mmCIF file of C-alpha atoms and ligand atoms in Angstrom:
data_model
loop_
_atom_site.group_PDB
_atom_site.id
_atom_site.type_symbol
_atom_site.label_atom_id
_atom_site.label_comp_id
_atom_site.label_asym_id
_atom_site.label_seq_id
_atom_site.Cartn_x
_atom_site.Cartn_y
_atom_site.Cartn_z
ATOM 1 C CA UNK S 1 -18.033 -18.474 1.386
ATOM 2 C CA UNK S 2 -16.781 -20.854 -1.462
ATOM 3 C CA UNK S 3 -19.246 -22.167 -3.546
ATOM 4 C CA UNK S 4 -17.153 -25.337 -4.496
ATOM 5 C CA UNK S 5 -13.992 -26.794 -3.785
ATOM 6 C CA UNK S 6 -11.306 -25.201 -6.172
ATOM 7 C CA UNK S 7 -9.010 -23.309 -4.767
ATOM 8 C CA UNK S 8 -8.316 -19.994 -6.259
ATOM 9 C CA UNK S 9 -4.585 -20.750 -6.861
ATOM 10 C CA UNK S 10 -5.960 -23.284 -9.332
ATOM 11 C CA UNK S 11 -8.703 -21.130 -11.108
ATOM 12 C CA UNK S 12 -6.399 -18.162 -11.065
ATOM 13 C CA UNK S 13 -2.722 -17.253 -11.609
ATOM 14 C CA UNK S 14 -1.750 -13.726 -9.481
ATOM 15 C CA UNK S 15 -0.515 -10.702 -11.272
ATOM 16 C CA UNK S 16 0.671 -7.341 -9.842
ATOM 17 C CA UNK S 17 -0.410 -5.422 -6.403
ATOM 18 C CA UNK S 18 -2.885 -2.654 -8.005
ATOM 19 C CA UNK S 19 -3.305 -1.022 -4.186
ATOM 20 C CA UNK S 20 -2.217 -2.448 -0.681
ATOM 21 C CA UNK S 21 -4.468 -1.322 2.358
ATOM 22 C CA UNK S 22 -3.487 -2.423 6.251
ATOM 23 C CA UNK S 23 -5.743 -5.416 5.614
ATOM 24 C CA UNK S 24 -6.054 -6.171 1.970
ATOM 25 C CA UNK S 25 -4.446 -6.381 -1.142
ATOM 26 C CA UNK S 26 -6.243 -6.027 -4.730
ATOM 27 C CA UNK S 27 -4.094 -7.870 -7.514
ATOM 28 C CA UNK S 28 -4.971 -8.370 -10.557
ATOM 29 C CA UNK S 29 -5.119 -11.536 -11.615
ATOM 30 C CA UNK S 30 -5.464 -14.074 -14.997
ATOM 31 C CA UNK S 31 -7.863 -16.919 -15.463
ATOM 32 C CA UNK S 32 -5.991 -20.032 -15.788
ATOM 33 C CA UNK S 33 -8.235 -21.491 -18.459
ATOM 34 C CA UNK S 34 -9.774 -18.677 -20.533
ATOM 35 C CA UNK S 35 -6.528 -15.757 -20.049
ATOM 36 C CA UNK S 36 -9.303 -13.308 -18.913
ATOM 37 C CA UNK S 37 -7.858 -10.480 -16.388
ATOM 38 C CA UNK S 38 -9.719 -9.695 -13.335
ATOM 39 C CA UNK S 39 -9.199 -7.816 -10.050
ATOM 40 C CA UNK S 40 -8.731 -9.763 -6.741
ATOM 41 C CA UNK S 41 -9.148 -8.503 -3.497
ATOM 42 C CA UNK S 42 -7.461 -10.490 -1.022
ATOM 43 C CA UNK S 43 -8.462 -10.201 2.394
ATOM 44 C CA UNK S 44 -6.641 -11.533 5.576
ATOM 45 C CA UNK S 45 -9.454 -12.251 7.781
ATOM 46 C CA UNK S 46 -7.269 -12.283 10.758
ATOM 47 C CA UNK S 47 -6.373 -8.584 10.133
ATOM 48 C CA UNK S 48 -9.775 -7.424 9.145
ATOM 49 C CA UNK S 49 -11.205 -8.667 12.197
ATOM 50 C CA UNK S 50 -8.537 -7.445 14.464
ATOM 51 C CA UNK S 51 -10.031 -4.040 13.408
ATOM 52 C CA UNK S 52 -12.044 -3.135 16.356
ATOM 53 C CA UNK S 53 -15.800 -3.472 15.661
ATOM 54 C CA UNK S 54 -15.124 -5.703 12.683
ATOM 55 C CA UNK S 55 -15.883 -9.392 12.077
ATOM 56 C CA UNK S 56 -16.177 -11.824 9.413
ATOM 57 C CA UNK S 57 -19.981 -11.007 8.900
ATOM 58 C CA UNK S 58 -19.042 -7.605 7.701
ATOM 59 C CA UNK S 59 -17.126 -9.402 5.133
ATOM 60 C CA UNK S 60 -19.472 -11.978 4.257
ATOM 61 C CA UNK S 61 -22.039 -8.878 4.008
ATOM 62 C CA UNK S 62 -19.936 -7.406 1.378
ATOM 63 C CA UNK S 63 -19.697 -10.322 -0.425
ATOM 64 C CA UNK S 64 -23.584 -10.660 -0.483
ATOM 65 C CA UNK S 65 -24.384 -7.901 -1.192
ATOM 66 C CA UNK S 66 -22.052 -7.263 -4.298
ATOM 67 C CA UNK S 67 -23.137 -11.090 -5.899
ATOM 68 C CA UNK S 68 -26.638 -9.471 -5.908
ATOM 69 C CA UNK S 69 -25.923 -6.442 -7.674
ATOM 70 C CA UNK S 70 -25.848 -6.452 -11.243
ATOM 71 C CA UNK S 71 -25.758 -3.722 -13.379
ATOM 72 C CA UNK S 72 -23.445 -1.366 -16.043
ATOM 73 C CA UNK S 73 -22.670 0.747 -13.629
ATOM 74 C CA UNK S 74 -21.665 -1.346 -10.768
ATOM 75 C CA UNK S 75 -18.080 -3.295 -10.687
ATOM 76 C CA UNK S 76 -19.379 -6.939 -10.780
ATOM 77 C CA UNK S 77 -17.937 -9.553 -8.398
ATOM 78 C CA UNK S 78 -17.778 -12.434 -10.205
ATOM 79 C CA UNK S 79 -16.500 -15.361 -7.543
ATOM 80 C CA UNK S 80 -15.427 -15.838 -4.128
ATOM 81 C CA UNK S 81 -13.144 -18.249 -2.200
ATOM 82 C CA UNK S 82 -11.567 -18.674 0.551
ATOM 83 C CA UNK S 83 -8.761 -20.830 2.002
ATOM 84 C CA UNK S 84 -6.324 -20.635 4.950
ATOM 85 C CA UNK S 85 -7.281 -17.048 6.332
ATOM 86 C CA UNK S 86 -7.801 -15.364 3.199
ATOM 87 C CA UNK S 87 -10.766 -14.195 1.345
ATOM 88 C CA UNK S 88 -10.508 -13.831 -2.670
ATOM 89 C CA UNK S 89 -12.994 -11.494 -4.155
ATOM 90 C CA UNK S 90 -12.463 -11.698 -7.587
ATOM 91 C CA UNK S 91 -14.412 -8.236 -9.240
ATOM 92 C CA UNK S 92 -14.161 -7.319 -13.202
ATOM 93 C CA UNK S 93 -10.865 -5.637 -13.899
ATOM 94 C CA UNK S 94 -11.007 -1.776 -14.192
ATOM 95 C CA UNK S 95 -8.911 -0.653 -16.137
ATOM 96 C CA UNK S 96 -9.029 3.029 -15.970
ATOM 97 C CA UNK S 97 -8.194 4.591 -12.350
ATOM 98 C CA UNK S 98 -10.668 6.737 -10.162
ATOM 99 C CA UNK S 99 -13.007 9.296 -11.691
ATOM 100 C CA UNK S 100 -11.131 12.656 -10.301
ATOM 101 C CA UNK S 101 -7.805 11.061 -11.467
ATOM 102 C CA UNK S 102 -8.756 10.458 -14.710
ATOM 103 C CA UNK S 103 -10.769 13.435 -15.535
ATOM 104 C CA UNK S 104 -7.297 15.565 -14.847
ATOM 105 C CA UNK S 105 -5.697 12.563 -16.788
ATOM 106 C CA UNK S 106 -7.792 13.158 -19.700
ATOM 107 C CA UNK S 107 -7.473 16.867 -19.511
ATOM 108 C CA UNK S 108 -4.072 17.375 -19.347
ATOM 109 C CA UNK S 109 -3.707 15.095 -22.574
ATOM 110 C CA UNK S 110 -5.636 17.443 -24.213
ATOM 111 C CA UNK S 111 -9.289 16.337 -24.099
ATOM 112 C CA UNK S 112 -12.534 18.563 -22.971
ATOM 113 C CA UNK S 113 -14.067 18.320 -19.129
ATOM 114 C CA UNK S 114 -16.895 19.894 -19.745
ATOM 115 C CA UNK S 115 -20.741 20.728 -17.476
ATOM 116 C CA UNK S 116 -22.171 18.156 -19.902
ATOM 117 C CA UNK S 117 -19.128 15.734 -19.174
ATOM 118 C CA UNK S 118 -19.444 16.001 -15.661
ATOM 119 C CA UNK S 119 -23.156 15.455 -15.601
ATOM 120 C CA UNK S 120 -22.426 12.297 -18.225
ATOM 121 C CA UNK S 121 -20.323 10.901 -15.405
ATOM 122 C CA UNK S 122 -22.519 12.026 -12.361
ATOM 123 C CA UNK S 123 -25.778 10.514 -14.634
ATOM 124 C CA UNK S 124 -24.291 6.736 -14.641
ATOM 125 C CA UNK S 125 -23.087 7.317 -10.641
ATOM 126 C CA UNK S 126 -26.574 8.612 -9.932
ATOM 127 C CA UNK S 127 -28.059 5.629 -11.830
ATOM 128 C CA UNK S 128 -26.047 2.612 -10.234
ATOM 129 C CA UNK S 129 -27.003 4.419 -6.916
ATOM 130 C CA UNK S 130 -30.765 4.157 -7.735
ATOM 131 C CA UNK S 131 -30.130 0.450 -8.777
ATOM 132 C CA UNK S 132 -29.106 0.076 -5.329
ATOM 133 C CA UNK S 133 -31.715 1.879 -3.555
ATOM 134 C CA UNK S 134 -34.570 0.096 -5.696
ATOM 135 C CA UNK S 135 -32.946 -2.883 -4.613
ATOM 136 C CA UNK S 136 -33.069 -1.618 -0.253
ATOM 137 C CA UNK S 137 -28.859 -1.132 -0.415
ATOM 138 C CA UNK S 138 -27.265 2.293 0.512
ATOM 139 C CA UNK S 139 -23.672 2.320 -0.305
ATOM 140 C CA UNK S 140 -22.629 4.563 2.360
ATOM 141 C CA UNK S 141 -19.379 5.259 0.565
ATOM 142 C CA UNK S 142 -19.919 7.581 -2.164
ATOM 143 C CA UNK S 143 -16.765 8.817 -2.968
ATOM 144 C CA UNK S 144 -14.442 9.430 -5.817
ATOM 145 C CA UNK S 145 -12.292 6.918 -4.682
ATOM 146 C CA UNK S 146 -15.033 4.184 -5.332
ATOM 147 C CA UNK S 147 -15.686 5.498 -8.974
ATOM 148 C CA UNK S 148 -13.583 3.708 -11.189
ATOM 149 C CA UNK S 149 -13.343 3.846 -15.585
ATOM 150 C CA UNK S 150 -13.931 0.671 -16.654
ATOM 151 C CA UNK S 151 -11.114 1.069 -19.727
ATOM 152 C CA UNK S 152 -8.532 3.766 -20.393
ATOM 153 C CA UNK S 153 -11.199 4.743 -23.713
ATOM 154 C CA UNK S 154 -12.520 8.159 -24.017
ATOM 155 C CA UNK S 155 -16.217 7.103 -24.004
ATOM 156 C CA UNK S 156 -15.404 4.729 -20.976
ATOM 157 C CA UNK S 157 -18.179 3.735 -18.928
ATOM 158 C CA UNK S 158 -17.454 4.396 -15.074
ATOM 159 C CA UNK S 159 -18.296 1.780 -12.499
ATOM 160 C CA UNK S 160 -19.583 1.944 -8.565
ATOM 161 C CA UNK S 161 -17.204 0.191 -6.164
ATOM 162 C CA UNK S 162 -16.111 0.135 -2.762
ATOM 163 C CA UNK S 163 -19.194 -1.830 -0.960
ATOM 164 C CA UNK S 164 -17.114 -2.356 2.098
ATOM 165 C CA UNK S 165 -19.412 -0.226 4.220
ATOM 166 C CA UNK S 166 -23.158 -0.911 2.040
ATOM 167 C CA UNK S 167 -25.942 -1.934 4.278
ATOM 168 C CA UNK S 168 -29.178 -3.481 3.526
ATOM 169 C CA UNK S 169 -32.315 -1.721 4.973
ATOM 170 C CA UNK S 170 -36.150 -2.661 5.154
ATOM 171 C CA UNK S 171 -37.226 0.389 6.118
ATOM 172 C CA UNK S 172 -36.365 4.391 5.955
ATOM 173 C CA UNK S 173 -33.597 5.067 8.111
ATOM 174 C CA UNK S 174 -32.854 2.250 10.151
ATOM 175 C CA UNK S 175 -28.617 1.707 9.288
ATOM 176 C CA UNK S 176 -27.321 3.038 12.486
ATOM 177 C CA UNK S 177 -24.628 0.800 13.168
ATOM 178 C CA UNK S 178 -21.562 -0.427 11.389
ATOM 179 C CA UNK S 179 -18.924 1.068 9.116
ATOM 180 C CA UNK S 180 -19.113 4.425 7.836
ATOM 181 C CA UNK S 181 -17.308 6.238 4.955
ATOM 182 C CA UNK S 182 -14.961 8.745 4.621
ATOM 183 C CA UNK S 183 -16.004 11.695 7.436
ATOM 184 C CA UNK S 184 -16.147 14.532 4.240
ATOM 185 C CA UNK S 185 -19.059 13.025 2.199
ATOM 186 C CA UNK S 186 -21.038 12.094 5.043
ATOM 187 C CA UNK S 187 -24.603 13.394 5.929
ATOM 188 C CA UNK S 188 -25.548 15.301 8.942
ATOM 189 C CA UNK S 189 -27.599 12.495 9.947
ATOM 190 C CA UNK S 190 -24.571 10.385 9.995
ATOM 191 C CA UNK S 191 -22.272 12.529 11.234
ATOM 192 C CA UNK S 192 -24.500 13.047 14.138
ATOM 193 C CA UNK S 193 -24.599 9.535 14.412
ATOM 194 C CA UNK S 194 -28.356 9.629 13.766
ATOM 195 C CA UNK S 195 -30.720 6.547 12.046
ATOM 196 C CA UNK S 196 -29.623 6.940 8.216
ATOM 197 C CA UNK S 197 -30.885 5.795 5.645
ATOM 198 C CA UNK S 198 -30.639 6.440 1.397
ATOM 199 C CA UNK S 199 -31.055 10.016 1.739
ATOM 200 C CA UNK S 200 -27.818 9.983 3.244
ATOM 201 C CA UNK S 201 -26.375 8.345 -0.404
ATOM 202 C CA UNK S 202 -28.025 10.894 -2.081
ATOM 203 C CA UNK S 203 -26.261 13.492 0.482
ATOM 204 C CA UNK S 204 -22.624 12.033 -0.529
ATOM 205 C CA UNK S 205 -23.864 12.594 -4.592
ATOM 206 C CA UNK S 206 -24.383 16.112 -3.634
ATOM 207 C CA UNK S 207 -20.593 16.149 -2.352
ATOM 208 C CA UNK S 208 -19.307 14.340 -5.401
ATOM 209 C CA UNK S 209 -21.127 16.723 -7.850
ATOM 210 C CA UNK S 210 -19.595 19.580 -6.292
ATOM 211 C CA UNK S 211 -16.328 18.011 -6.556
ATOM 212 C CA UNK S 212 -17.168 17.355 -10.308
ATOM 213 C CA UNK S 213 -17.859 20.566 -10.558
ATOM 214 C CA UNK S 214 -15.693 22.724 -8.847
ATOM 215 C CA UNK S 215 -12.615 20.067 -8.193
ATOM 216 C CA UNK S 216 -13.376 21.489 -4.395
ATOM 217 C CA UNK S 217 -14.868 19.638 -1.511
ATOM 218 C CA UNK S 218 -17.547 21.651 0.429
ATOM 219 C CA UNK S 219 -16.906 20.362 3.793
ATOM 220 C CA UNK S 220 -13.577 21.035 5.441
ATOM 221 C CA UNK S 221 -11.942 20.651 8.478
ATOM 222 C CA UNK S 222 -11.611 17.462 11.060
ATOM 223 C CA UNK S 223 -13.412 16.451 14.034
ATOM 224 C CA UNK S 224 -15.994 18.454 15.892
ATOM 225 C CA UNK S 225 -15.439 21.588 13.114
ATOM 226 C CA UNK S 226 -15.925 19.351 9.750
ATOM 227 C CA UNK S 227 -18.954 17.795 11.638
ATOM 228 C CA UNK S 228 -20.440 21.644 12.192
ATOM 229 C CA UNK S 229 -19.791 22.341 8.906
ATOM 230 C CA UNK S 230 -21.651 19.727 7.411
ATOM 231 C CA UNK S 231 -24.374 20.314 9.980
ATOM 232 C CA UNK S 232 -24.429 23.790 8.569
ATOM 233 C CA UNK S 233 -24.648 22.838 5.394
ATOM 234 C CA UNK S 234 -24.142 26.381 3.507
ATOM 235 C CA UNK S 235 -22.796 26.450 0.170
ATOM 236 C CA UNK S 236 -20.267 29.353 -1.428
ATOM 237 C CA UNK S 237 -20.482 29.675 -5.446
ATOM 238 C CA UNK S 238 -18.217 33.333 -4.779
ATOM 239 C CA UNK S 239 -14.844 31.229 -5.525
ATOM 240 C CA UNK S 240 -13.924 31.819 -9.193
ATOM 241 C CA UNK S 241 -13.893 28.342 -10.503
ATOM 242 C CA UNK S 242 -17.723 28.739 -10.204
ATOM 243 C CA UNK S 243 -17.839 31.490 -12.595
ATOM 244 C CA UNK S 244 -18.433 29.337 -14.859
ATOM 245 C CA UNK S 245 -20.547 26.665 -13.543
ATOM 246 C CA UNK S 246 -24.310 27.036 -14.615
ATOM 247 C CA UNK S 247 -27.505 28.234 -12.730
ATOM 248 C CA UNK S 248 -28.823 24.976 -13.288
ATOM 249 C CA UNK S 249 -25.719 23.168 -11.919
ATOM 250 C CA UNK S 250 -26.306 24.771 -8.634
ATOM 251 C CA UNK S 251 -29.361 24.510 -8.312
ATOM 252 C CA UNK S 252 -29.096 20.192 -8.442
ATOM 253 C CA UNK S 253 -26.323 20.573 -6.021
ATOM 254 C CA UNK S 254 -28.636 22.709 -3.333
ATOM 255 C CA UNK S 255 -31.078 19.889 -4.302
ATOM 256 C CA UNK S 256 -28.642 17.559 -3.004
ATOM 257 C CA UNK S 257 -27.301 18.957 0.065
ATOM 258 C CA UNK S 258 -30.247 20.468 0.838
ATOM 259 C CA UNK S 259 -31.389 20.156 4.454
ATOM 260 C CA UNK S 260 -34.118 18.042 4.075
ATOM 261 C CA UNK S 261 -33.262 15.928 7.138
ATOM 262 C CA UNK S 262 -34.593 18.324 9.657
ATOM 263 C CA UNK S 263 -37.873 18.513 8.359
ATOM 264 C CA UNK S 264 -38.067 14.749 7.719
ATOM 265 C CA UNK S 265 -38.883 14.906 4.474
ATOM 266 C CA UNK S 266 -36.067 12.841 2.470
ATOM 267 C CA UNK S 267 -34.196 13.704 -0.481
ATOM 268 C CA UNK S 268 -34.737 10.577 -3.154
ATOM 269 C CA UNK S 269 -32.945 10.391 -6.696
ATOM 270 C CA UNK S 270 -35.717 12.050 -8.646
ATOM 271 C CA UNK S 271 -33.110 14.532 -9.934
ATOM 272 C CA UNK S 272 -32.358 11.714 -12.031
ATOM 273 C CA UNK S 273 -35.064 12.646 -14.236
ATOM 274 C CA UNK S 274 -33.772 16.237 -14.305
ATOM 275 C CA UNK S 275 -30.082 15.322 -15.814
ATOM 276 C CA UNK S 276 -31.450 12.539 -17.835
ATOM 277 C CA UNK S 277 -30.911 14.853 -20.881
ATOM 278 C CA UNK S 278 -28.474 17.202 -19.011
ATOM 279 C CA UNK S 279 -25.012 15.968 -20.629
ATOM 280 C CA UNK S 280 -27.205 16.363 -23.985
ATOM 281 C CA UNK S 281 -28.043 20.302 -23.475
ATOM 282 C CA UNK S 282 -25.075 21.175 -20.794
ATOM 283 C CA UNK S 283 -22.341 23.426 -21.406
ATOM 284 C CA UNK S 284 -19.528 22.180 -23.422
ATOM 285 C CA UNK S 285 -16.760 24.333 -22.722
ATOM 286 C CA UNK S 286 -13.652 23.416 -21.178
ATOM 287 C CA UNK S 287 -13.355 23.738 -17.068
ATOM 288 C CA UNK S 288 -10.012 24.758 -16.776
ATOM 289 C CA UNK S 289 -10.448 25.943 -13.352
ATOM 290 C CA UNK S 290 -12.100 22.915 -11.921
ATOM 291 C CA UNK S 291 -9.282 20.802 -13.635
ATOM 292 C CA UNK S 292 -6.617 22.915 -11.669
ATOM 293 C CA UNK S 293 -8.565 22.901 -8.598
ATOM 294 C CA UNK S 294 -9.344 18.998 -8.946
ATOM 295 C CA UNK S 295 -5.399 18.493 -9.257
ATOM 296 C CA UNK S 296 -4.526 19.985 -6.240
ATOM 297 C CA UNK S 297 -7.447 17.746 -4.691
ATOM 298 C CA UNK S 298 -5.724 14.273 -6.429
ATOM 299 C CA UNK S 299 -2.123 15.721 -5.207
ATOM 300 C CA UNK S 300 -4.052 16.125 -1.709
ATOM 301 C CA UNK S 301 -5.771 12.791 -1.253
ATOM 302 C CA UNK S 302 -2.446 11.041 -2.784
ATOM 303 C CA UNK S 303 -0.213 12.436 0.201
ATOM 304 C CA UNK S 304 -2.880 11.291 2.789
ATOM 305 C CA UNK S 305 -2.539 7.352 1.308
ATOM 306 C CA UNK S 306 0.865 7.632 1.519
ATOM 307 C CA UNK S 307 0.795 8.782 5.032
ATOM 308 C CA UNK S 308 -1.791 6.326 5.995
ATOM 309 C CA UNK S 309 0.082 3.482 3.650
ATOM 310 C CA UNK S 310 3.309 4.855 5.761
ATOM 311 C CA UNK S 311 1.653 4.329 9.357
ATOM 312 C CA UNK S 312 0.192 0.986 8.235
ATOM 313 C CA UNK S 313 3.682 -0.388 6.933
ATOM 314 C CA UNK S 314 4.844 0.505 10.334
ATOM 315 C CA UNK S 315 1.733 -1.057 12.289
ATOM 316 C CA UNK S 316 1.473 -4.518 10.222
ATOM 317 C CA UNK S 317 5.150 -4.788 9.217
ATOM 318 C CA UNK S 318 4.996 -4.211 5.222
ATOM 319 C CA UNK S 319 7.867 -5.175 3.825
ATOM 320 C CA UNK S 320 7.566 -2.661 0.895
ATOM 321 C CA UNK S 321 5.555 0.436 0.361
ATOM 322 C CA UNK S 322 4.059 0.360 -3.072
ATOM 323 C CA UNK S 323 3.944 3.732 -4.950
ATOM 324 C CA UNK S 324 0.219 2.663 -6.094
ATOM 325 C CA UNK S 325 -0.517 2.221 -2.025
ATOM 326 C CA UNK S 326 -3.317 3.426 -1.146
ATOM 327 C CA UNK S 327 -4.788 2.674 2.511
ATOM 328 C CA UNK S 328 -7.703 5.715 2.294
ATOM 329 C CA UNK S 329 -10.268 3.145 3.222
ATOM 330 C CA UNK S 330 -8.704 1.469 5.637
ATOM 331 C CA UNK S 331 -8.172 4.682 7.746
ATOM 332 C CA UNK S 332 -11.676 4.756 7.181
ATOM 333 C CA UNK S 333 -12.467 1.614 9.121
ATOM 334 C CA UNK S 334 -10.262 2.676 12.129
ATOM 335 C CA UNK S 335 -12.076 6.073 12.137
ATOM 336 C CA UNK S 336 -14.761 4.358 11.979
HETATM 337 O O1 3AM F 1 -5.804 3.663 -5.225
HETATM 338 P P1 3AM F 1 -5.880 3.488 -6.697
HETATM 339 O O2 3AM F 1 -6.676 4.561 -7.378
HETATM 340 O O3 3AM F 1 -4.566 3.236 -7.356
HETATM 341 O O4 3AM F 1 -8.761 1.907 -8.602
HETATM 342 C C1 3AM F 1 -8.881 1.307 -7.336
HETATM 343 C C2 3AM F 1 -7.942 1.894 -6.331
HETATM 344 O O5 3AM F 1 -6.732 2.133 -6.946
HETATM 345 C C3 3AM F 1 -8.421 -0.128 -7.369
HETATM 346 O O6 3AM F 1 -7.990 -0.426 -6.081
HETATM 347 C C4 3AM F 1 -7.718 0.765 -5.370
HETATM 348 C C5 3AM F 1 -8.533 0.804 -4.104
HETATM 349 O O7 3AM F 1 -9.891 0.840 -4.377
HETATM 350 N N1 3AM F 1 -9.517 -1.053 -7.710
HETATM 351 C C6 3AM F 1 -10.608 -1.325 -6.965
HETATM 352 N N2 3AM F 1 -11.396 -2.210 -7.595
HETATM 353 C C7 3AM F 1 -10.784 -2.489 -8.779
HETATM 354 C C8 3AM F 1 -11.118 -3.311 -9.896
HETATM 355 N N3 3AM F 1 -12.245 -4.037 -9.905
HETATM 356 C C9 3AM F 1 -9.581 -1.744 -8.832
HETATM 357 N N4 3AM F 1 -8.756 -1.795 -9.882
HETATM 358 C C10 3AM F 1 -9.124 -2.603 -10.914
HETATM 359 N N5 3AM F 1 -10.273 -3.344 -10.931
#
């Protein structure tokens, strides 16, 4: 996987754990010779594989796919190495945290989150998605999680991450194996563990803008009852927080989660045209509700990483739990 000899100890001198998962760490890290920061993932290949149906292709598959993806919406990894068990992905440094967090981050210190904000933010997402798809990869991850701000600046730019689970396809729905993301953004197809394919990333958009817009997730529940749910896929706008969410707004999001995959006729990003000049025109008052509503989600999705970051301390020993721990994905890969 190295592409010369160096080691990354020499290029690079380690900073602080930004998150721990059960089988890799992201750090960021300084280059030796120019002081630039960075984010490294380090991977212990001997733990990632010992997740079952996990090897070291899925990893070099990450890798491969990320070094071929280029674009201002899309964290770039910028070098990989590898010495004695570990893997060192070293991506651009984000320096702002995930969308959801930041957007109640921003609120609460007095800023606007507006219709035409969210749609800014969903635009760029919906943009380094098509990238993808133009280019035959589905992320298969979608989440707010893998949405990062590239700098702590108002007008911050925010970035696509998380390829762990991306897939390259020749043809229309023909991913059916591999990892999977988290169960709530999901499509049917997947969840039914049918042949998916980028309709399903445009499904998981559809998700994310209603958590954008709302600060709710439209599919509850675990198991065999989330799985229904998302099979049914019917939508409630009678909750008050959508009292103020537009006609127009909802309309995209039925677009989106629309049940397109029974009638085998595919959902594609064309709405991209349709909010090109969205954030221009949108609403620009202040979602208080959704900002409440998208606390209580952050609060939520905190206290599951700490429970997961718990259980995997116990499993592979941690020393330490970091407060910044956060082992979402990697309960993803064992649910997987
Ligand atoms: O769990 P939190 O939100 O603290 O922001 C990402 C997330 O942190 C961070 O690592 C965690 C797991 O995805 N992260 C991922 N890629 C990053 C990058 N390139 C990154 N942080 C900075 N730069």
């Amino acid at each position: 996987m190295t592409e010369d000899d160096i080691l990354f100890d020499e290029a690079y001198e380690l900073q602080e754990v930004i998150w721990r998962g059960s089988c890799s760490t992201i750090r960021r890290c300084t280059h030796r010779l120019t002081a630039q920061h960075f984010a490294v993932k380090i991977v212990d290949a001997a733990k990632f594989t010992a997740i079952p149906s996990l090897t070291l292709d899925n990893l070099k598959l990450e890798a491969t796919i990320c070094h071929m993806l280029k674009h201002p919406h899309i964290v770039e990894l910028l070098e990989t190495y590898s010495s004695e068990g570990m893997v060192y992905m070293v991506y651009e440094l984000m320096e702002g945290a995930d969308l959801c967090i930041e957007i109640v981050k921003r609120a609460t210190s007095g800023f606007v989150y507006s219709e035409a904000v969210a749609s800014h933010y969903f635009r760029q997402v919906l943009e380094a998605l098509r990238y993808c798809h133009d280019h035959d990869i589905i992320h298969r991850d979608l989440r707010p999680h893998n949405i990062l701000l590239a700098n702590k600046e108002n007008s911050a730019p925010v970035k696509l991450a998380g390829f762990g689970c991306a897939k390259r396809i020749t043809d229309e729905d023909v991913a059916t194996s591999g990892r999977l993301g988290d169960s709530f953004y999901i499509s049917p197809e997947m969840a039914l563990n049918r042949p998916h394919g980028k309709a399903s990333d445009v499904w998981s958009a559809g998700v994310l803008l209603h958590i954008l817009l709302s600060g709710t997730q439209p599919f509850l529940g675990t198991g065999e009852s989330l799985r229904y749910t998302i099979c049914s896929g019917e939508l409630h706008f009678d909750a008050p927080v959508w009292g103020a969410i537009s006609d127009h707004a909802k309309d995209l999001l039925q677009q989106l989660l629309h049940h397109s995959w029974k009638k085998k006729k595919k959902p594609k990003l064309d709405c991209l045209i349709c909010i090109q000049n969205r954030d221009k025109c949108a609403s620009r008052d202040h979602l208080h509700l959704t900002v409440e509503e998208m606390r209580i989600f952050n609060a939520r999705r905190k206290l599951k990483s700490l429970i997961v970051a718990t259980a995997n301390s116990i499993k592979w020993g941690h020393p330490s739990l970091d407060p910044n721990c956060d082992a979402f994905s990697d309960i993803d890969e064992d649910e997987s």
